[in-house]
PDB file of C-alpha atoms in Angstrom:
ATOM      1  CA  UNK A   1    -138.430 107.944-107.934  1.00 69.00           C
ATOM      2  CA  UNK A   2    -137.260 107.067-111.359  1.00 67.00           C
ATOM      3  CA  UNK A   3    -138.196 110.326-113.559  1.00 91.00           C
ATOM      4  CA  UNK A   4    -138.539 109.978-117.725  1.00 96.00           C
ATOM      5  CA  UNK A   5    -139.535 112.887-119.134  1.00 96.00           C
ATOM      6  CA  UNK A   6    -140.514 113.952-122.463  1.00 96.00           C
ATOM      7  CA  UNK A   7    -140.316 117.266-124.618  1.00 92.00           C
ATOM      8  CA  UNK A   8    -143.959 117.789-125.425  1.00 92.00           C
ATOM      9  CA  UNK A   9    -146.977 115.692-124.578  1.00 94.00           C
ATOM     10  CA  UNK A  10    -148.941 117.239-127.917  1.00 96.00           C
ATOM     11  CA  UNK A  11    -147.362 117.671-131.395  1.00 97.00           C
ATOM     12  CA  UNK A  12    -148.826 118.982-134.324  1.00 97.00           C
ATOM     13  CA  UNK A  13    -146.598 118.626-137.709  1.00 97.00           C
ATOM     14  CA  UNK A  14    -147.101 118.686-141.373  1.00 97.00           C
ATOM     15  CA  UNK A  15    -146.333 116.240-143.476  1.00 98.00           C
ATOM     16  CA  UNK A  16    -142.181 116.044-144.618  1.00 97.00           C
ATOM     17  CA  UNK A  17    -141.063 118.411-141.861  1.00 97.00           C
ATOM     18  CA  UNK A  18    -138.599 117.116-139.267  1.00 97.00           C
ATOM     19  CA  UNK A  19    -139.442 116.227-135.489  1.00 97.00           C
ATOM     20  CA  UNK A  20    -137.425 115.823-132.698  1.00 97.00           C
ATOM     21  CA  UNK A  21    -139.049 113.962-129.640  1.00 98.00           C
ATOM     22  CA  UNK A  22    -136.651 114.322-126.205  1.00 97.00           C
ATOM     23  CA  UNK A  23    -136.242 111.871-123.754  1.00 98.00           C
ATOM     24  CA  UNK A  24    -134.207 112.764-120.220  1.00 98.00           C
ATOM     25  CA  UNK A  25    -134.095 110.509-117.418  1.00 97.00           C
ATOM     26  CA  UNK A  26    -132.749 111.392-114.000  1.00 95.00           C
ATOM     27  CA  UNK A  27    -131.510 107.677-112.639  1.00 91.00           C
ATOM     28  CA  UNK A  28    -128.738 107.061-114.796  1.00 93.00           C
ATOM     29  CA  UNK A  29    -129.605 104.125-116.730  1.00 93.00           C
ATOM     30  CA  UNK A  30    -127.873 102.288-119.379  1.00 92.00           C
ATOM     31  CA  UNK A  31    -130.781 101.379-121.391  1.00 93.00           C
ATOM     32  CA  UNK A  32    -133.383 103.984-122.947  1.00 96.00           C
ATOM     33  CA  UNK A  33    -135.591 102.860-125.425  1.00 96.00           C
ATOM     34  CA  UNK A  34    -138.546 104.635-128.163  1.00 98.00           C
ATOM     35  CA  UNK A  35    -141.469 102.990-128.640  1.00 97.00           C
ATOM     36  CA  UNK A  36    -144.571 103.762-130.962  1.00 97.00           C
ATOM     37  CA  UNK A  37    -148.127 102.427-129.159  1.00 95.00           C
ATOM     38  CA  UNK A  38    -151.198 102.204-131.931  1.00 93.00           C
ATOM     39  CA  UNK A  39    -154.421 101.260-130.894  1.00 87.00           C
ATOM     40  CA  UNK A  40    -154.230  97.213-131.588  1.00 81.00           C
ATOM     41  CA  UNK A  41    -150.808  96.526-132.262  1.00 84.00           C
ATOM     42  CA  UNK A  42    -149.403  97.538-128.904  1.00 86.00           C
ATOM     43  CA  UNK A  43    -146.091  98.810-128.038  1.00 92.00           C
ATOM     44  CA  UNK A  44    -143.447  98.482-130.556  1.00 93.00           C
ATOM     45  CA  UNK A  45    -139.823  99.280-130.395  1.00 95.00           C
ATOM     46  CA  UNK A  46    -138.121 101.527-132.687  1.00 97.00           C
ATOM     47  CA  UNK A  47    -134.840 102.033-131.132  1.00 96.00           C
ATOM     48  CA  UNK A  48    -132.757 100.743-128.123  1.00 94.00           C
ATOM     49  CA  UNK A  49    -129.719 102.640-126.906  1.00 95.00           C
ATOM     50  CA  UNK A  50    -127.634 100.475-124.227  1.00 92.00           C
ATOM     51  CA  UNK A  51    -124.949 103.291-123.980  1.00 92.00           C
ATOM     52  CA  UNK A  52    -123.922 106.697-125.227  1.00 93.00           C
ATOM     53  CA  UNK A  53    -123.669 106.892-129.144  1.00 91.00           C
ATOM     54  CA  UNK A  54    -124.695 103.006-128.803  1.00 93.00           C
ATOM     55  CA  UNK A  55    -128.016 102.137-130.707  1.00 94.00           C
ATOM     56  CA  UNK A  56    -129.995  99.133-132.151  1.00 94.00           C
ATOM     57  CA  UNK A  57    -132.591  99.149-134.464  1.00 94.00           C
ATOM     58  CA  UNK A  58    -135.883  97.634-132.655  1.00 93.00           C
ATOM     59  CA  UNK A  59    -139.033  96.155-134.618  1.00 91.00           C
ATOM     60  CA  UNK A  60    -140.154  99.040-136.812  1.00 95.00           C
ATOM     61  CA  UNK A  61    -136.818 101.487-137.619  1.00 96.00           C
ATOM     62  CA  UNK A  62    -137.797 102.865-140.513  1.00 96.00           C
ATOM     63  CA  UNK A  63    -138.171 106.576-141.242  1.00 96.00           C
ATOM     64  CA  UNK A  64    -136.529 107.109-137.625  1.00 98.00           C
ATOM     65  CA  UNK A  65    -133.103 107.780-136.302  1.00 97.00           C
ATOM     66  CA  UNK A  66    -131.864 108.467-133.050  1.00 97.00           C
ATOM     67  CA  UNK A  67    -129.609 110.242-131.337  1.00 97.00           C
ATOM     68  CA  UNK A  68    -127.218 109.719-127.650  1.00 97.00           C
ATOM     69  CA  UNK A  69    -124.894 112.152-127.047  1.00 96.00           C
ATOM     70  CA  UNK A  70    -125.499 112.036-123.142  1.00 96.00           C
ATOM     71  CA  UNK A  71    -126.316 109.083-120.823  1.00 96.00           C
ATOM     72  CA  UNK A  72    -129.235 111.078-119.652  1.00 97.00           C
ATOM     73  CA  UNK A  73    -131.049 111.704-123.210  1.00 97.00           C
ATOM     74  CA  UNK A  74    -132.404 110.127-125.940  1.00 98.00           C
ATOM     75  CA  UNK A  75    -133.349 111.901-128.908  1.00 98.00           C
ATOM     76  CA  UNK A  76    -135.900 110.286-131.795  1.00 98.00           C
ATOM     77  CA  UNK A  77    -135.613 111.500-135.209  1.00 98.00           C
ATOM     78  CA  UNK A  78    -138.477 111.781-137.997  1.00 97.00           C
ATOM     79  CA  UNK A  79    -136.514 112.724-140.910  1.00 94.00           C
ATOM     80  CA  UNK A  80    -139.469 113.665-142.912  1.00 97.00           C
ATOM     81  CA  UNK A  81    -142.870 113.001-141.242  1.00 97.00           C
ATOM     82  CA  UNK A  82    -145.574 111.217-142.653  1.00 97.00           C
ATOM     83  CA  UNK A  83    -149.286 110.637-141.372  1.00 97.00           C
ATOM     84  CA  UNK A  84    -148.760 107.242-140.739  1.00 97.00           C
ATOM     85  CA  UNK A  85    -146.109 108.511-138.278  1.00 98.00           C
ATOM     86  CA  UNK A  86    -149.305 109.919-136.381  1.00 98.00           C
ATOM     87  CA  UNK A  87    -148.703 108.148-133.196  1.00 97.00           C
ATOM     88  CA  UNK A  88    -148.249 108.080-129.411  1.00 97.00           C
ATOM     89  CA  UNK A  89    -144.338 107.980-128.602  1.00 98.00           C
ATOM     90  CA  UNK A  90    -143.408 106.319-125.420  1.00 98.00           C
ATOM     91  CA  UNK A  91    -139.850 106.708-124.158  1.00 98.00           C
ATOM     92  CA  UNK A  92    -138.369 104.308-121.088  1.00 96.00           C
ATOM     93  CA  UNK A  93    -135.232 103.645-119.376  1.00 95.00           C
ATOM     94  CA  UNK A  94    -134.249 100.421-117.340  1.00 92.00           C
ATOM     95  CA  UNK A  95    -131.497  99.283-115.405  1.00 85.00           C
ATOM     96  CA  UNK A  96    -129.637  95.736-116.313  1.00 73.00           C
ATOM     97  CA  UNK A  97    -132.261  94.164-115.210  1.00 73.00           C
ATOM     98  CA  UNK A  98    -134.775  95.367-117.986  1.00 80.00           C
ATOM     99  CA  UNK A  99    -137.627  97.216-115.400  1.00 88.00           C
ATOM    100  CA  UNK A 100    -138.848  99.937-117.721  1.00 92.00           C
ATOM    101  CA  UNK A 101    -139.596 103.203-116.702  1.00 94.00           C
ATOM    102  CA  UNK A 102    -142.141 105.181-119.081  1.00 96.00           C
ATOM    103  CA  UNK A 103    -142.050 108.933-119.642  1.00 97.00           C
ATOM    104  CA  UNK A 104    -145.504 110.399-120.036  1.00 96.00           C
ATOM    105  CA  UNK A 105    -145.823 110.070-123.797  1.00 97.00           C
ATOM    106  CA  UNK A 106    -146.078 112.662-126.917  1.00 97.00           C
ATOM    107  CA  UNK A 107    -149.372 112.105-128.871  1.00 97.00           C
ATOM    108  CA  UNK A 108    -147.853 113.455-132.376  1.00 98.00           C
ATOM    109  CA  UNK A 109    -150.104 113.987-135.036  1.00 98.00           C
ATOM    110  CA  UNK A 110    -149.120 114.916-138.627  1.00 98.00           C
ATOM    111  CA  UNK A 111    -151.427 116.540-141.033  1.00 97.00           C
TER     112      UNK A 111
ATOM    113  CA  UNK B   1    -148.048  81.342-132.810  1.00 62.00           C
ATOM    114  CA  UNK B   2    -147.246  84.794-131.409  1.00 75.00           C
ATOM    115  CA  UNK B   3    -144.433  85.272-128.917  1.00 89.00           C
ATOM    116  CA  UNK B   4    -146.441  86.813-126.399  1.00 93.00           C
ATOM    117  CA  UNK B   5    -150.039  86.219-126.248  1.00 93.00           C
ATOM    118  CA  UNK B   6    -153.027  87.943-123.482  1.00 94.00           C
ATOM    119  CA  UNK B   7    -156.303  87.867-124.428  1.00 92.00           C
ATOM    120  CA  UNK B   8    -157.181  91.687-124.984  1.00 91.00           C
ATOM    121  CA  UNK B   9    -160.655  91.126-122.640  1.00 90.00           C
ATOM    122  CA  UNK B  10    -162.661  93.592-121.814  1.00 93.00           C
ATOM    123  CA  UNK B  11    -162.896  91.667-119.033  1.00 95.00           C
ATOM    124  CA  UNK B  12    -165.944  93.347-117.216  1.00 96.00           C
ATOM    125  CA  UNK B  13    -166.354  92.209-113.041  1.00 96.00           C
ATOM    126  CA  UNK B  14    -168.124  93.691-110.717  1.00 97.00           C
ATOM    127  CA  UNK B  15    -166.506  95.294-107.517  1.00 98.00           C
ATOM    128  CA  UNK B  16    -164.735  93.015-104.881  1.00 97.00           C
ATOM    129  CA  UNK B  17    -164.682  90.081-107.346  1.00 97.00           C
ATOM    130  CA  UNK B  18    -161.300  88.142-107.779  1.00 97.00           C
ATOM    131  CA  UNK B  19    -160.302  88.424-111.286  1.00 97.00           C
ATOM    132  CA  UNK B  20    -157.461  86.680-113.021  1.00 96.00           C
ATOM    133  CA  UNK B  21    -155.648  86.369-116.843  1.00 92.00           C
ATOM    134  CA  UNK B  22    -152.658  84.471-118.194  1.00 95.00           C
ATOM    135  CA  UNK B  23    -149.562  86.022-120.918  1.00 96.00           C
ATOM    136  CA  UNK B  24    -148.438  82.689-122.825  1.00 96.00           C
ATOM    137  CA  UNK B  25    -144.892  83.136-124.234  1.00 95.00           C
ATOM    138  CA  UNK B  26    -143.180  81.110-127.023  1.00 93.00           C
ATOM    139  CA  UNK B  27    -139.560  81.142-126.018  1.00 91.00           C
ATOM    140  CA  UNK B  28    -138.903  78.831-123.074  1.00 90.00           C
ATOM    141  CA  UNK B  29    -135.461  80.469-122.837  1.00 89.00           C
ATOM    142  CA  UNK B  30    -137.034  83.789-121.732  1.00 89.00           C
ATOM    143  CA  UNK B  31    -135.752  84.717-118.088  1.00 84.00           C
ATOM    144  CA  UNK B  32    -137.644  87.419-116.214  1.00 89.00           C
ATOM    145  CA  UNK B  33    -141.228  88.574-116.823  1.00 94.00           C
ATOM    146  CA  UNK B  34    -143.181  91.404-115.783  1.00 95.00           C
ATOM    147  CA  UNK B  35    -146.919  92.767-115.345  1.00 97.00           C
ATOM    148  CA  UNK B  36    -147.480  96.733-116.309  1.00 97.00           C
ATOM    149  CA  UNK B  37    -150.664  98.384-115.595  1.00 97.00           C
ATOM    150  CA  UNK B  38    -151.809 101.177-118.689  1.00 97.00           C
ATOM    151  CA  UNK B  39    -154.375 103.751-117.835  1.00 96.00           C
ATOM    152  CA  UNK B  40    -156.395 105.015-120.494  1.00 92.00           C
ATOM    153  CA  UNK B  41    -153.704 107.586-122.166  1.00 89.00           C
ATOM    154  CA  UNK B  42    -151.316 107.120-119.821  1.00 93.00           C
ATOM    155  CA  UNK B  43    -147.767 105.645-120.179  1.00 95.00           C
ATOM    156  CA  UNK B  44    -147.180 102.086-118.729  1.00 96.00           C
ATOM    157  CA  UNK B  45    -146.163 101.789-115.097  1.00 95.00           C
ATOM    158  CA  UNK B  46    -144.423  98.622-113.548  1.00 93.00           C
ATOM    159  CA  UNK B  47    -146.705  96.766-111.334  1.00 95.00           C
ATOM    160  CA  UNK B  48    -144.867  93.896-110.336  1.00 94.00           C
ATOM    161  CA  UNK B  49    -142.107  91.270-111.242  1.00 91.00           C
ATOM    162  CA  UNK B  50    -143.244  87.480-111.581  1.00 92.00           C
ATOM    163  CA  UNK B  51    -140.534  85.230-109.981  1.00 80.00           C
ATOM    164  CA  UNK B  52    -140.265  81.438-110.402  1.00 81.00           C
ATOM    165  CA  UNK B  53    -141.702  81.469-106.823  1.00 83.00           C
ATOM    166  CA  UNK B  54    -144.829  83.891-107.353  1.00 84.00           C
ATOM    167  CA  UNK B  55    -145.172  86.923-106.278  1.00 91.00           C
ATOM    168  CA  UNK B  56    -147.504  88.730-103.889  1.00 94.00           C
ATOM    169  CA  UNK B  57    -148.291  92.282-103.275  1.00 94.00           C
ATOM    170  CA  UNK B  58    -151.488  93.341-101.459  1.00 96.00           C
ATOM    171  CA  UNK B  59    -154.371  92.002-103.295  1.00 97.00           C
ATOM    172  CA  UNK B  60    -151.896  91.373-106.616  1.00 97.00           C
ATOM    173  CA  UNK B  61    -150.481  87.938-107.022  1.00 97.00           C
ATOM    174  CA  UNK B  62    -148.232  86.956-110.052  1.00 96.00           C
ATOM    175  CA  UNK B  63    -147.046  83.553-111.088  1.00 95.00           C
ATOM    176  CA  UNK B  64    -145.163  82.171-113.373  1.00 95.00           C
ATOM    177  CA  UNK B  65    -145.446  78.568-114.447  1.00 94.00           C
ATOM    178  CA  UNK B  66    -142.170  77.619-116.986  1.00 93.00           C
ATOM    179  CA  UNK B  67    -143.687  74.235-117.801  1.00 93.00           C
ATOM    180  CA  UNK B  68    -146.518  75.682-119.328  1.00 94.00           C
ATOM    181  CA  UNK B  69    -145.173  78.808-120.537  1.00 94.00           C
ATOM    182  CA  UNK B  70    -147.632  81.274-119.093  1.00 95.00           C
ATOM    183  CA  UNK B  71    -147.789  83.822-116.277  1.00 96.00           C
ATOM    184  CA  UNK B  72    -150.678  85.117-114.461  1.00 96.00           C
ATOM    185  CA  UNK B  73    -152.083  88.065-112.439  1.00 97.00           C
ATOM    186  CA  UNK B  74    -154.511  87.599-110.031  1.00 97.00           C
ATOM    187  CA  UNK B  75    -156.363  90.468-108.220  1.00 98.00           C
ATOM    188  CA  UNK B  76    -158.536  89.801-104.806  1.00 98.00           C
ATOM    189  CA  UNK B  77    -161.216  92.464-103.787  1.00 98.00           C
ATOM    190  CA  UNK B  78    -161.149  94.243-106.970  1.00 97.00           C
ATOM    191  CA  UNK B  79    -161.609  97.978-106.629  1.00 98.00           C
ATOM    192  CA  UNK B  80    -162.783 100.667-109.046  1.00 97.00           C
ATOM    193  CA  UNK B  81    -159.411 102.233-109.534  1.00 97.00           C
ATOM    194  CA  UNK B  82    -157.956  98.374-110.844  1.00 98.00           C
ATOM    195  CA  UNK B  83    -159.805  99.354-113.947  1.00 98.00           C
ATOM    196  CA  UNK B  84    -156.632  99.753-116.688  1.00 97.00           C
ATOM    197  CA  UNK B  85    -154.883  97.392-119.348  1.00 97.00           C
ATOM    198  CA  UNK B  86    -152.418  95.070-117.961  1.00 97.00           C
ATOM    199  CA  UNK B  87    -149.388  94.115-120.134  1.00 97.00           C
ATOM    200  CA  UNK B  88    -147.070  91.056-119.627  1.00 96.00           C
ATOM    201  CA  UNK B  89    -143.479  91.700-120.646  1.00 95.00           C
ATOM    202  CA  UNK B  90    -141.495  88.678-121.143  1.00 93.00           C
ATOM    203  CA  UNK B  91    -137.544  89.552-120.957  1.00 89.00           C
ATOM    204  CA  UNK B  92    -135.089  87.833-123.240  1.00 84.00           C
ATOM    205  CA  UNK B  93    -132.812  85.003-122.178  1.00 82.00           C
ATOM    206  CA  UNK B  94    -129.486  86.291-120.644  1.00 77.00           C
ATOM    207  CA  UNK B  95    -127.203  87.534-122.841  1.00 79.00           C
ATOM    208  CA  UNK B  96    -129.585  88.783-125.240  1.00 81.00           C
ATOM    209  CA  UNK B  97    -130.263  92.570-126.224  1.00 82.00           C
ATOM    210  CA  UNK B  98    -132.527  94.420-124.457  1.00 80.00           C
ATOM    211  CA  UNK B  99    -134.188  94.953-127.926  1.00 81.00           C
ATOM    212  CA  UNK B 100    -135.795  91.678-127.283  1.00 85.00           C
ATOM    213  CA  UNK B 101    -137.740  92.619-124.543  1.00 89.00           C
ATOM    214  CA  UNK B 102    -141.056  91.711-125.554  1.00 91.00           C
ATOM    215  CA  UNK B 103    -144.836  93.371-124.812  1.00 93.00           C
ATOM    216  CA  UNK B 104    -147.890  91.663-124.589  1.00 93.00           C
ATOM    217  CA  UNK B 105    -150.697  93.786-126.589  1.00 92.00           C
ATOM    218  CA  UNK B 106    -152.328  94.257-123.013  1.00 95.00           C
ATOM    219  CA  UNK B 107    -155.945  92.583-121.133  1.00 96.00           C
ATOM    220  CA  UNK B 108    -158.354  95.420-120.511  1.00 96.00           C
ATOM    221  CA  UNK B 109    -159.731  95.558-117.156  1.00 97.00           C
ATOM    222  CA  UNK B 110    -162.919  97.194-115.939  1.00 97.00           C
ATOM    223  CA  UNK B 111    -164.755  97.023-112.695  1.00 97.00           C
ATOM    224  CA  UNK B 112    -168.197  97.916-112.129  1.00 96.00           C
ATOM    225  CA  UNK B 113    -169.791  99.127-109.217  1.00 95.00           C
TER     226      UNK B 113
END
């Protein structure tokens, strides 16, 4: 079974803090994704990585950056958290067929 | 027109009923399609792939209609445990970046006893 883990299930941060969300997958997948999910807006892609150190912007990259130093790990960084970044953050990984496997999600609240 | 559209529902049906919902897509060059299931406050989980020839897995049948550009999901003999949100996923044309994968906003299904 593919396993995707995320560092925290729930996180509360203050406005202006730097926030790190970590994602690890154990299936040697090439592709990794970060999404955020908000009521009524569905899943929106923040960033995508297709290889170590390789990344592409998704639909809503503003205010976020990513890091992929190892194949199994993909980090999402909020440089200066703002209240409009309060959301559910979902990490996923996939092979070339694009069948994505999701982690359990991190519910981030920025106060 | 949105790239991927789903009726948000909710579909509220009695246990044992058959229910079907569609997902329309705008890019005729889209290559592959999936249905995911998402329970309340949980992550999406892959339910099944959708092939041109159709795909059946137990009580679930997925079909693709390329001419009309939609995929469908049929659930027979619905169970209480089928209550969830069903997301369709449309994958980009061959050679396109995986960043072009599009998720529908989901159809909420509620099965009542």
